[in-house]
XYZ file of C-alpha atoms in Angstrom:
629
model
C -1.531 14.712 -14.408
C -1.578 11.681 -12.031
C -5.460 12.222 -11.832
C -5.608 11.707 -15.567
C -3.277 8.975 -15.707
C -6.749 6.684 -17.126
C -6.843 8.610 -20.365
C -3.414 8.984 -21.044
C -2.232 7.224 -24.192
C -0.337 3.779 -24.121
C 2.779 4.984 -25.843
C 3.920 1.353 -26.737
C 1.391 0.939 -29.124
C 2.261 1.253 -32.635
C -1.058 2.633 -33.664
C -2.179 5.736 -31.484
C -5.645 7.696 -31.748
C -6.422 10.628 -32.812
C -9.625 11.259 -30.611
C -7.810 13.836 -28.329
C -9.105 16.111 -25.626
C -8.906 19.585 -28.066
C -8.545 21.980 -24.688
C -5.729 19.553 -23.426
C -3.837 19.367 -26.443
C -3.591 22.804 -26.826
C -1.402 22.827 -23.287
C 0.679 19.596 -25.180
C -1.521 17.128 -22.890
C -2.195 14.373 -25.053
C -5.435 12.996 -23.105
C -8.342 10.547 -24.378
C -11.581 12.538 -25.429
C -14.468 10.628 -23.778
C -17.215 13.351 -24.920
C -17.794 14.836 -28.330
C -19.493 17.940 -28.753
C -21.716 18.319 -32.205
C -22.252 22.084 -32.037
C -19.039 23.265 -31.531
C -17.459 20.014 -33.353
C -14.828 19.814 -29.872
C -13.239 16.874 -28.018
C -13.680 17.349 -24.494
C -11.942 14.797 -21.675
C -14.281 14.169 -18.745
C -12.416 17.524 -16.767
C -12.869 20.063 -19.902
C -16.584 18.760 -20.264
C -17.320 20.067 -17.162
C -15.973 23.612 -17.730
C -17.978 23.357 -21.487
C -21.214 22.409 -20.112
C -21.027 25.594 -17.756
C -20.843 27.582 -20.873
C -22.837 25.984 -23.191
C -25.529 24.460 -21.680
C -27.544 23.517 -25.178
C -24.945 22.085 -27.050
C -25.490 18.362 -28.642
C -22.496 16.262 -26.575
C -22.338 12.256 -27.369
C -20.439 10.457 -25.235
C -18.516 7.417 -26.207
C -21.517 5.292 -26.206
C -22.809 7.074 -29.020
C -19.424 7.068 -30.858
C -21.695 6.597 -34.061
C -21.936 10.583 -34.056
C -18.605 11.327 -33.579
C -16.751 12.191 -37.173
C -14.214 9.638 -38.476
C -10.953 10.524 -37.863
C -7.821 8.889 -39.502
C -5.412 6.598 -37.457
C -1.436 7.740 -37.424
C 0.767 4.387 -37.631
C 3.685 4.873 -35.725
C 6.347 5.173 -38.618
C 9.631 4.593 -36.419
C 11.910 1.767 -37.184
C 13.638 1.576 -33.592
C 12.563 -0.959 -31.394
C 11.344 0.679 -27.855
C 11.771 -2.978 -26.290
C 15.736 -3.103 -27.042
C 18.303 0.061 -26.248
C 21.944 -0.377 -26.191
C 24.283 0.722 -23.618
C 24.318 4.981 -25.182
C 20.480 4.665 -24.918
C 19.998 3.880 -28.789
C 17.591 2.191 -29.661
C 17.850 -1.114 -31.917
C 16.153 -0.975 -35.514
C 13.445 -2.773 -36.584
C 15.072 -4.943 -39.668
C 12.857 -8.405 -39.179
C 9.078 -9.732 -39.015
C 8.364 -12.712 -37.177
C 5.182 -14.465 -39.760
C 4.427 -17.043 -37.075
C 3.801 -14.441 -34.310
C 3.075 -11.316 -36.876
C 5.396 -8.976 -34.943
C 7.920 -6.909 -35.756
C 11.233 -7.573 -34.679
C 15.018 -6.318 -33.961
C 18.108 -7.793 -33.930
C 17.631 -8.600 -29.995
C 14.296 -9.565 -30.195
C 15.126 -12.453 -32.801
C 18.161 -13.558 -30.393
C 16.233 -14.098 -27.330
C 12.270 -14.825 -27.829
C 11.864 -15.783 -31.866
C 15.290 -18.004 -32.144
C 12.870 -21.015 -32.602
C 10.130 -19.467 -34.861
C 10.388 -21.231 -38.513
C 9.157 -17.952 -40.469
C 11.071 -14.678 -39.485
C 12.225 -12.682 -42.468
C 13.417 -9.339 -43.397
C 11.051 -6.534 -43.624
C 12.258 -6.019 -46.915
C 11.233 -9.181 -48.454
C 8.486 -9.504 -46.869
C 6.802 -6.217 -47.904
C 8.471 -7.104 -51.730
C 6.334 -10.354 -51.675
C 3.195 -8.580 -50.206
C 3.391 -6.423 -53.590
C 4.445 -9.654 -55.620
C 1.447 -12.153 -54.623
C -1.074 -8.886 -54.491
C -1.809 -10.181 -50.815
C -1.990 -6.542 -49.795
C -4.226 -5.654 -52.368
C -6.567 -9.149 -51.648
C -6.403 -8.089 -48.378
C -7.882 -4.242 -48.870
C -10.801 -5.686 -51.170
C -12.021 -8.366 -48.882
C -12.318 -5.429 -46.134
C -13.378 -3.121 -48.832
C -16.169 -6.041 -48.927
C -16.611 -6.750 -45.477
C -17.227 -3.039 -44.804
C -19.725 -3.098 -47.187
C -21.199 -6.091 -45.883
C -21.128 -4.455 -42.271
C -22.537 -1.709 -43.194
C -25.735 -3.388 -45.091
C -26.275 -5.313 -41.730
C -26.295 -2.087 -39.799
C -28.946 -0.606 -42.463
C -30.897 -3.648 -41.877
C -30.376 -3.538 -38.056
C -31.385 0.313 -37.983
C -35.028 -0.490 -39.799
C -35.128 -3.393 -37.315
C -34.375 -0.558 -34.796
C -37.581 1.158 -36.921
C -39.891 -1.867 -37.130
C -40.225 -3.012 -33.094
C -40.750 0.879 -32.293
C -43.613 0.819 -34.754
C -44.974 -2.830 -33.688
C -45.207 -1.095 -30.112
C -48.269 0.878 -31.831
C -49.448 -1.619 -33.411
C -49.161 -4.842 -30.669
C -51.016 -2.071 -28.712
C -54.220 -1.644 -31.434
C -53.993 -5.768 -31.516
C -54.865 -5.884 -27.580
C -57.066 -3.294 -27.780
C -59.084 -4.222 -30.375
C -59.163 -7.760 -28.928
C -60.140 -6.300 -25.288
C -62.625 -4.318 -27.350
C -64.259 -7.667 -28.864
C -64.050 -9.345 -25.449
C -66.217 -6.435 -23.666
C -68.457 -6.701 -26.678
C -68.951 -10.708 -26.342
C -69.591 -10.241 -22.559
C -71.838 -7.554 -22.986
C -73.727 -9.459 -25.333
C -73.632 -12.026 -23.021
C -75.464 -10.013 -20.461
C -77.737 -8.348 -22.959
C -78.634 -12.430 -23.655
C -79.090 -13.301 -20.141
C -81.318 -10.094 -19.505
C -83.017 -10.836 -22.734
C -83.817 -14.517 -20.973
C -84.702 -12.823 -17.584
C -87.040 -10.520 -18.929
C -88.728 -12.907 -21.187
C -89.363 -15.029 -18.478
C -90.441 -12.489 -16.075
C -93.397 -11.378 -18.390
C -94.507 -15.092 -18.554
C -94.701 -15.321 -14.836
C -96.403 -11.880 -14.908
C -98.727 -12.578 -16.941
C -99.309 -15.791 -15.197
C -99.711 -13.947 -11.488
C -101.739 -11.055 -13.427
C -103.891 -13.781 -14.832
C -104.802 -15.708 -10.964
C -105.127 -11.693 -9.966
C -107.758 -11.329 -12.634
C -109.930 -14.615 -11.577
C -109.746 -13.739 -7.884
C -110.664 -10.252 -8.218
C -113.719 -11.426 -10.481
C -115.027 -14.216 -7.909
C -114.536 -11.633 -5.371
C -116.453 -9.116 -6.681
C -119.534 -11.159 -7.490
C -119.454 -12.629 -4.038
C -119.509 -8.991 -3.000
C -122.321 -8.391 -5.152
C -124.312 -11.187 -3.560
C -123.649 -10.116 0.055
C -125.161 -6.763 -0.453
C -127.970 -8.378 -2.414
C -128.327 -10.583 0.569
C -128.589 -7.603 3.449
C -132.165 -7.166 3.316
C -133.603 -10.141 1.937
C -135.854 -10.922 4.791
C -137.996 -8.434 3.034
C -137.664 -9.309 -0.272
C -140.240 -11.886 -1.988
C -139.788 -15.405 -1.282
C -139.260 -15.811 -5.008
C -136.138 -13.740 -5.175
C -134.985 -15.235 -1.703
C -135.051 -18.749 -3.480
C -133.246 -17.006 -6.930
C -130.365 -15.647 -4.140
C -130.083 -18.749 -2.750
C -129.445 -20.633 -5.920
C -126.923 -18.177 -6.768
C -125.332 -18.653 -4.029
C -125.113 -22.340 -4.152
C -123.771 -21.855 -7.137
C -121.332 -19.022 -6.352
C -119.907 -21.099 -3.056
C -119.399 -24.426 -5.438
C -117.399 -21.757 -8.021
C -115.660 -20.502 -5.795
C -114.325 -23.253 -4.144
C -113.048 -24.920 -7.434
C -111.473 -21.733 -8.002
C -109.590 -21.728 -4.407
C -108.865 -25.677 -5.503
C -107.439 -24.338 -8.971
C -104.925 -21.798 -7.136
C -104.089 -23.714 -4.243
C -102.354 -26.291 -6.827
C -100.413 -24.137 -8.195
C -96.893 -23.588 -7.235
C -95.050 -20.731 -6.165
C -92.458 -19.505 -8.990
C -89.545 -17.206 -7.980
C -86.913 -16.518 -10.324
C -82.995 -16.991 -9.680
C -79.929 -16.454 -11.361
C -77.108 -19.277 -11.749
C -74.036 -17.665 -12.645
C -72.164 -19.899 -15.410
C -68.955 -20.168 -12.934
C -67.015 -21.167 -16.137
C -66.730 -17.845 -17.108
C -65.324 -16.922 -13.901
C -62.885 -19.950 -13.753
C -61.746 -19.664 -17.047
C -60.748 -16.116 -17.129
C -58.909 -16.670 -13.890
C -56.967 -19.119 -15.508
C -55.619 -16.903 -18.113
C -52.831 -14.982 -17.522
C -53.343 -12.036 -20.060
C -55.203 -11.681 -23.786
C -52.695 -14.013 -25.394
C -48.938 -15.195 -25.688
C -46.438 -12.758 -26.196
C -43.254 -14.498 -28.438
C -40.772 -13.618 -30.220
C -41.332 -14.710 -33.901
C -37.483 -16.056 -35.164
C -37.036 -15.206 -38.575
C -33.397 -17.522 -39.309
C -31.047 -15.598 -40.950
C -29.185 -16.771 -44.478
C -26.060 -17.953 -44.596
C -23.287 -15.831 -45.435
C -20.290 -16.631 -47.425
C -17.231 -14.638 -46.677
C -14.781 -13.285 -49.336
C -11.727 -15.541 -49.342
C -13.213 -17.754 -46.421
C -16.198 -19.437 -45.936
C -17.953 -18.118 -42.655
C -19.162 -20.808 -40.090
C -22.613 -20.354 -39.475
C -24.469 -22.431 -36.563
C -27.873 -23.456 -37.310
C -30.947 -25.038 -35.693
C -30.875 -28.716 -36.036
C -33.848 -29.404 -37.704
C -36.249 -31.592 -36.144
C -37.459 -33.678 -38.908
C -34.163 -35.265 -39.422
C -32.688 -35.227 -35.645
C -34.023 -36.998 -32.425
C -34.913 -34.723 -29.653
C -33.157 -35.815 -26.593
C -35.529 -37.436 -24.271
C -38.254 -37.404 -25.991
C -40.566 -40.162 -28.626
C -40.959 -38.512 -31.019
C -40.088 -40.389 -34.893
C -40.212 -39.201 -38.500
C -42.854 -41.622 -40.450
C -41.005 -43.818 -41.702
C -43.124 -46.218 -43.410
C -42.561 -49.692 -44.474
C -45.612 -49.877 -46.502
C -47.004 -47.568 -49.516
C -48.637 -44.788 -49.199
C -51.348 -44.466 -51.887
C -52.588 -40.563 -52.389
C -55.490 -39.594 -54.336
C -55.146 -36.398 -56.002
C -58.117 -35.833 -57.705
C -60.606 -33.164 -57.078
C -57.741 -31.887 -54.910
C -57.766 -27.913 -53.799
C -54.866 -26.064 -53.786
C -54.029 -24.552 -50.545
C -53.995 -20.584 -50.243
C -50.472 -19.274 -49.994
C -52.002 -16.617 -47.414
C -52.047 -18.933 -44.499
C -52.983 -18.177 -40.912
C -50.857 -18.571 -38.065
C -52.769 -21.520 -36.795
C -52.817 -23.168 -40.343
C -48.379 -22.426 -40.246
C -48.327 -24.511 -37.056
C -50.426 -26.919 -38.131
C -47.410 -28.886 -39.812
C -45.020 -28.250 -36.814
C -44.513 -32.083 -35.607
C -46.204 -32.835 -31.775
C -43.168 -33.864 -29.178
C -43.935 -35.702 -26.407
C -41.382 -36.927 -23.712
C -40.496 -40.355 -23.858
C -41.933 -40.554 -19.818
C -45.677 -41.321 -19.456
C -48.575 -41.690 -16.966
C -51.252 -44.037 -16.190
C -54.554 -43.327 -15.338
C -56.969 -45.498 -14.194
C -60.567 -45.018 -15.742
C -62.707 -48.219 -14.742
C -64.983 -47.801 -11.442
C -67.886 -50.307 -10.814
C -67.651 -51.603 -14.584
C -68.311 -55.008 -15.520
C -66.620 -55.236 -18.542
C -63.126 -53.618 -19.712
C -62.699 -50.198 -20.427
C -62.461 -48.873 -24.513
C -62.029 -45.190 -24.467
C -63.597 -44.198 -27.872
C -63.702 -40.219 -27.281
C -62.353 -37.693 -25.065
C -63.075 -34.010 -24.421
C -62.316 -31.160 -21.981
C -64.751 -29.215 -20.041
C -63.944 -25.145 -19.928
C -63.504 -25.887 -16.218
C -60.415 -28.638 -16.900
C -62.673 -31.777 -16.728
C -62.035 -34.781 -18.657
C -64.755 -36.449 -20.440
C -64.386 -39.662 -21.932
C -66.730 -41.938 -23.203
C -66.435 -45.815 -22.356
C -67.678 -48.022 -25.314
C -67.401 -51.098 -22.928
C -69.696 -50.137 -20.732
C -71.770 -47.684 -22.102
C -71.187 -44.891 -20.071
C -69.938 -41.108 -19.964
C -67.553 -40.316 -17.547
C -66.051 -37.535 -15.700
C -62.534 -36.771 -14.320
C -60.454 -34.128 -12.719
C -57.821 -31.945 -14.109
C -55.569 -34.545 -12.584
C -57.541 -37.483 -14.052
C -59.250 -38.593 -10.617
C -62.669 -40.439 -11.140
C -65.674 -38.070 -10.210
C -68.773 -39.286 -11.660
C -70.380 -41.464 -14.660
C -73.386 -41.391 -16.374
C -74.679 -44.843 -17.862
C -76.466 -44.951 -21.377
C -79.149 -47.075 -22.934
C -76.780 -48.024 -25.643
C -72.891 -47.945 -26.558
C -71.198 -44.240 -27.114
C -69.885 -43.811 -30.414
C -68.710 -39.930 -30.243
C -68.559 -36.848 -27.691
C -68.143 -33.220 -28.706
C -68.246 -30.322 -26.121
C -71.324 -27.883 -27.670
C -70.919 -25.529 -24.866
C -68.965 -24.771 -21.801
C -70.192 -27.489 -19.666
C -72.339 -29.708 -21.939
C -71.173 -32.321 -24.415
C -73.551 -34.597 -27.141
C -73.458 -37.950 -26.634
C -74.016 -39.891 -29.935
C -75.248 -43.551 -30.157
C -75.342 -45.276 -33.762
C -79.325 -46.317 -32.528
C -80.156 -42.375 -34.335
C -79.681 -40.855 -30.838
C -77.961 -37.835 -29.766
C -77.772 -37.434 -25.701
C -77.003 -34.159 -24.298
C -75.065 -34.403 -21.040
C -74.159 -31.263 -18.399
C -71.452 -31.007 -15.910
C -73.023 -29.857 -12.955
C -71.268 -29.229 -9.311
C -69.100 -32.749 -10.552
C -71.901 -34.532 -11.509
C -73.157 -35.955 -15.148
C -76.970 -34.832 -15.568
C -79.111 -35.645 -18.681
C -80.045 -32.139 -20.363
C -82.023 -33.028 -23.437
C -81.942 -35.253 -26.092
C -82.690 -35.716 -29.836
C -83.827 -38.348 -32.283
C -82.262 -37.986 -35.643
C -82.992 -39.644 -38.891
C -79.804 -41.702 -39.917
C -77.182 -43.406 -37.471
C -74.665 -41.437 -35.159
C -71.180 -42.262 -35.448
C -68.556 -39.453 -35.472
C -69.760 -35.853 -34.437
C -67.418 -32.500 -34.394
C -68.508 -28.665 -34.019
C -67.257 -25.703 -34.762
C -69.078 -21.935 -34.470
C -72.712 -23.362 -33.969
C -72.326 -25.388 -36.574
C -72.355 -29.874 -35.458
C -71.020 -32.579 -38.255
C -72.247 -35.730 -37.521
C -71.647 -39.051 -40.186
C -73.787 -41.685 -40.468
C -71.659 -44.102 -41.819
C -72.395 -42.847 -45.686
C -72.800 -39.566 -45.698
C -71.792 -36.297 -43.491
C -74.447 -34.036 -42.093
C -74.108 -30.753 -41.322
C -76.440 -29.252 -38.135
C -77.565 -26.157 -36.597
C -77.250 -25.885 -32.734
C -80.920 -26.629 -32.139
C -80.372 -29.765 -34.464
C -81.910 -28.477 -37.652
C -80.227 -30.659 -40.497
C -78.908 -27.796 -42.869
C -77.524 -30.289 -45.574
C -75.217 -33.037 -46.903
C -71.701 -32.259 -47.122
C -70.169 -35.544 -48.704
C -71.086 -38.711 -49.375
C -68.041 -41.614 -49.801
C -68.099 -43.781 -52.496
C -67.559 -46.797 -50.888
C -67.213 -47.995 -47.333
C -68.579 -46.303 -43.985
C -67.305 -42.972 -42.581
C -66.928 -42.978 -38.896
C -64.755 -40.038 -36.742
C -64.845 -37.219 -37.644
C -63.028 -33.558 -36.869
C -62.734 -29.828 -37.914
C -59.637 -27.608 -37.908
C -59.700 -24.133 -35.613
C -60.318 -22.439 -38.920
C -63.138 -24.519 -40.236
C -61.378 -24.594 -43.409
C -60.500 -28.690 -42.881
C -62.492 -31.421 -42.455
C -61.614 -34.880 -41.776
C -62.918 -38.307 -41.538
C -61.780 -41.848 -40.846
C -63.196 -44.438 -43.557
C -61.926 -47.502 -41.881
C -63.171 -50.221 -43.877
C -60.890 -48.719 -46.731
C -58.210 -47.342 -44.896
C -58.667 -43.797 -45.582
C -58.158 -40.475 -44.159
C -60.536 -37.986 -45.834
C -60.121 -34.038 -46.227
C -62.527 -31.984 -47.488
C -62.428 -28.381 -47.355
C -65.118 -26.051 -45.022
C -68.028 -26.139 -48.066
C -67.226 -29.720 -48.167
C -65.311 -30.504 -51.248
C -62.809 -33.361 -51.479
C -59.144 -32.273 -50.823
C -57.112 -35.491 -50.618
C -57.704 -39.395 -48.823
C -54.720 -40.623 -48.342
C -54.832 -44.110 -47.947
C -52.618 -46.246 -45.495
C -52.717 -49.820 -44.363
C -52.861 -51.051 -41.064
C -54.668 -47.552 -39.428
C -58.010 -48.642 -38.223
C -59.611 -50.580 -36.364
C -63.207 -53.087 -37.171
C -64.185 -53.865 -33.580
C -64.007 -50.658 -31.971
C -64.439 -47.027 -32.851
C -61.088 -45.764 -33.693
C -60.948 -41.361 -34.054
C -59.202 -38.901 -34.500
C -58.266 -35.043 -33.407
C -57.074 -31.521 -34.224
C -55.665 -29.667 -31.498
C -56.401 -26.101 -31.326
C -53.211 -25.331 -33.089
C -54.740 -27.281 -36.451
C -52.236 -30.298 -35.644
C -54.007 -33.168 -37.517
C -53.463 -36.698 -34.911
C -55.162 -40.271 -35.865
C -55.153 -43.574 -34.098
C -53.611 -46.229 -35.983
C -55.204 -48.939 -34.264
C -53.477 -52.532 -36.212
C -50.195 -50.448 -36.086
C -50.649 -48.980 -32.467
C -49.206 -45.643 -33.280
C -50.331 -41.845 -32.811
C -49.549 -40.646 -36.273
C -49.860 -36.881 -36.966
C -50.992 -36.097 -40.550
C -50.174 -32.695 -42.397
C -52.891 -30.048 -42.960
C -54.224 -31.141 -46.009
C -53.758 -34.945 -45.298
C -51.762 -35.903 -47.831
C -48.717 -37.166 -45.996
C -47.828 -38.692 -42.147
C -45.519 -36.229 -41.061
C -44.355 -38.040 -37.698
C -45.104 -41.017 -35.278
C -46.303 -39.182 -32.298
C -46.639 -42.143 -29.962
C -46.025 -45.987 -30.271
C -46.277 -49.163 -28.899
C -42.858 -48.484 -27.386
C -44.104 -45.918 -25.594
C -46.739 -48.352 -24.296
C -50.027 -47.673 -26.854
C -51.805 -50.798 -27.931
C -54.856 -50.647 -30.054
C -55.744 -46.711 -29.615
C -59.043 -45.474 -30.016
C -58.759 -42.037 -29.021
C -56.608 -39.030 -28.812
C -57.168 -35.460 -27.393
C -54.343 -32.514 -26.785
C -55.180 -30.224 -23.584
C -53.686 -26.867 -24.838
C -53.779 -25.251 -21.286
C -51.513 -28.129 -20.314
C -49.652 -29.677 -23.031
C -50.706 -32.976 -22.575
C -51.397 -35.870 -25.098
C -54.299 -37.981 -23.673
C -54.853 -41.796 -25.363
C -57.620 -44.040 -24.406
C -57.186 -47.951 -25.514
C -59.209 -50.328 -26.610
C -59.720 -53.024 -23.765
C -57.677 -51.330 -21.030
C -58.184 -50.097 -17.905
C -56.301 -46.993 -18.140
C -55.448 -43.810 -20.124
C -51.972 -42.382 -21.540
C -51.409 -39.477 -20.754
C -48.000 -37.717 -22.314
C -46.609 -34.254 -21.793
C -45.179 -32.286 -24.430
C -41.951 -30.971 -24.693
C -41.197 -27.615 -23.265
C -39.309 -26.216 -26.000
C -41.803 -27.124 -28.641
C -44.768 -26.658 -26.367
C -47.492 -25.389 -28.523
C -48.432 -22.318 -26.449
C -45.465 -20.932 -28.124
């Protein structure tokens, strides 16, 4: 008995349970069951499970952490009215005649004397179970957990197909991965098939070349053969033919040393392969096919019968300040003025790119300096900044003219100096970016081992100013109108065309669904959709600039963030530009006159170049709204 003295009932307790050991009870041992056997619908304690699992080897037993199989069993109220605290001198025990509200116990004679003399509400059992039936508290009280039961049991149902739906998202997160491993193998085989598709194409060029030099020397050759033998006896041959063989071979010797000169110029050609190391570097940077996250779906607020339950809730951002950090809701103290005509309603269907697009940017209230001027003569203006698939920065300095390349950590590596002063930069492959200049130029720059070399350039037929690209397709404005361009820089059409003023930057959401464009001299922000009808403008004074190129940039989780040059604010603009939604950075956070903005994804950075300053901003975002997530 001592051994079992852990499942032995407490025998003070008012309420006792019913969840006995069956073989125990049967010798009067009133022991706690800890196992409950389905087949043979027993109670076993840990000691009589052993002897039934000898015997039974295949029967169903739950323990007690699976008491959700175990039958429900009704609960036996102790109904005696002595108190077991209080005994009189013959061993009697005192009865139970009063109940203590304040403490909710139930009390004798004694127990009122000597520990509830100072409690306010002790009255007699009588009345108090009279006024239970009176007021219909009892009754209140066996609805609400009539209700709550109810309620409890719903939330299990819905936990239990919770239960249901992560077991079947295993399948399913596994087809996802596979699927997108699948379409990775596929783009890098393509890749190879492209790059042996270019090898092979070149190597027939070069054979045919060789095969062609093969040809003339085997020709040249074999007529100077033919002359030699003609030659071997022609000591008997008529002086006549003698002078015919020696012309010929005047002739043949001048041939075939302008033949020797031909092939002697020409250069040997061996072909190499350059391995893109971008591919390399960027995969190693990745640390699997994408983010794994749990996606928080808040749960309603419940109101409890009789009492309202507390719920705690998110603080929601647009309305609180984030500790530490810059962010601000707009809060404008000039109109906004929204045009709404021609506008496109927005499918309800949205991506999960396009749902984060409206989730406000949080930067820390901290920030770093960068210096960007080396060897300049005039004062930086950052008017457009990019990001290698290595990590470099590229930023273009207005200023000076020139194309420049940093670090990961924003160290000066190299520069490249132009004829005429950058308007835009867009990266239009891993490691090569398009300069545009508004003199109808388009410059095509290549990072290559940290150095800025000239790959190619174009001559268009209007004037460069902003430039964007997504999938092989390039938008470039000329001030009044938007092109649209194939990678080789075939003009496919006109997309828009403002009525009034000059469009300048321009960008493209991930999703090419969103375009946007800066019309400075009228203050507007334009969106047009993918096929390039209007959306919105939303007009707002004091955004942009007149002596400097001011832009603008969507990150790659479709967050929508424009220099406000006059007003020296980062705003961030909803997807469909029709409203500010925050003031990312300001002058408080030490921004004057911006004329760029970029967001490095793989770091969480905010990046601002200046007008007339000798340094970018760079901003980190923070952690808990980081946009990885």
């Amino acid at each position: 008995m001592a051994s079992n003295s852990e499942y032995l009932l407490n025998e003070g307790s008012d309420i006792t349970n019913d969840y006995h050991c069956d073989t125990c009870k049967e010798e009067n041992i009133n022991i706690n069951a800890m196992h409950y056997c389905a087949t043979c619908s027993k109670y076993c304690c840990k000691k009589c499970l052993k002897k039934h699992t000898k015997g039974f080897k295949k029967h169903k037993v739950y323990d007690r952490k699976d008491m959700k199989y175990w039958p429900i069993v009704k609960r036996k109220v102790d109904e005696s009215n002595h108190c077991k605290k209080h005994k009189d001198e013959e061993l009697k025990d005192e009865k139970l005649t009063m109940y203590c509200e304040d403490h909710r116990e139930l009390l004798c004679y004694k127990c009122h004397l000597y520990n509830h003399k100072k409690c306010s509400n002790v009255v007699a059992i009588d009345e108090k179970v009279k006024a239970l039936y009176e007021n219909g508290e009892l009754t209140q009280l066996l609805e609400t957990l009539d209700k709550l039961h109810g309620q409890l049991t719903q939330k299990k149902t819905d936990f239990e197909i919770r239960m249901e739906s992560l077991e079947k998202s295993h399948d399913t997160f596994l087809a996802e991965i596979d699927i997108l491993h699948n379409e990775t193998t596929a783009a890098l085989n393509q890749l190879k098939k492209n790059t042996k598709l270019k090898f092979d194409k070149l190597l027939e060029n070069r054979k045919f070349c060789v095969n062609g030099d093969i040809g003339k020397c085997a020709e040249v050759i074999n007529k100077i053969q033919g002359l030699q033998n003609e030659c071997l006896d022609f000591e008997e041959k008529p002086h006549i033919t003698t002078l015919i063989l020696y012309d010929e071979l005047c002739d043949q010797n001048s041939h075939t040393r302008e033949i020797l000169d031909e092939l002697s110029t020409k250069s040997e050609v061996a072909l190499e392969f350059h391995p893109d190391k971008s591919i390399e570097q960027t995969l190693s940077a990745l640390s699997g096919l994408g983010d794994v996250f749990e996606n928080v779906k808040q749960a309603p607020i419940v109101k409890g019968t009789g009492q309202d339950v507390e719920t705690i809730r998110e603080r929601r951002l647009s309305g609180d300040q984030v500790a530490g950090s810059s962010y601000r809701p707009y809060q404008s103290d000039q109109p906004i003025f929204v045009n709404t005509s021609n506008q496109e309603s927005m499918n309800e269907n949205e991506t999960g790119n396009v749902k984060k697009s409206d989730h406000v940017l949080v930067v820390d209230s901290g920030k770093m300096k960068f210096g960007v001027r080396k060897n300049d003569r005039n004062v930086c203006t950052i008017s457009g900044i990019c990001e290698a698939a290595t990590g470099e920065i590229l930023i273009i300095d207005e200023g000076n003219r020139k194309v420049k390349l940093l670090t990961q950590h924003f160290e000066f590596m190299a520069q490249y100096e132009l004829q005429y002063k950058p308007t835009s930069i867009c990266m239009i492959d891993s490691e090569t970016v398009a300069v545009l200049v508004l003199e109808c130029k388009v410059y095509l720059i290549r990072v290559l081992n940290g150095q800025l070399v000239l790959h190619g350039k174009h001559e268009l037929k209007h004037p460069c100013r902003g430039s964007a690209r997504h999938q092989g397709t390039i938008y470039i404005t000329s001030g009044d109108k938007l092109y649209r361009y194939t990678e080789d820089w075939t003009k496919v059409d006109t997309l828009f065309t403002p009525l009034s003023g000059a469009v300048t930057s321009c960008a493209v959401s991930p999703d090419g669904d969103r375009i946007y464009m800066v019309n400075p001299s009228t203050y507007e922000l334009i969106t047009l959709s993918g096929d390039g009808k209007l959306i919105n403008i939303l007009t707002v004074s004091r955004l942009w600039c007149e002596v400097a190129t001011s832009n603008l940039h969507v990150t790659d989780s479709g967050r929508v963030l424009v220099c406000g040059y006059r007003s020296h604010i980062i705003f961030q603009v909803d997807r469909d530009g029709r409203a500010i939604l925050a003031e990312v950075v300001t002058v408080k956070d030490g921004v004057q006159n911006p004329t760029s903005v970029y967001f490095r994804n793989r770091t969480g950075s905010l990046i601002v170049g200046m007008h007339l300053k000798e340094h970018i901003l760079v901003f980190q975002e923070t952690s808990s709204r980081n946009e990885k997530t």
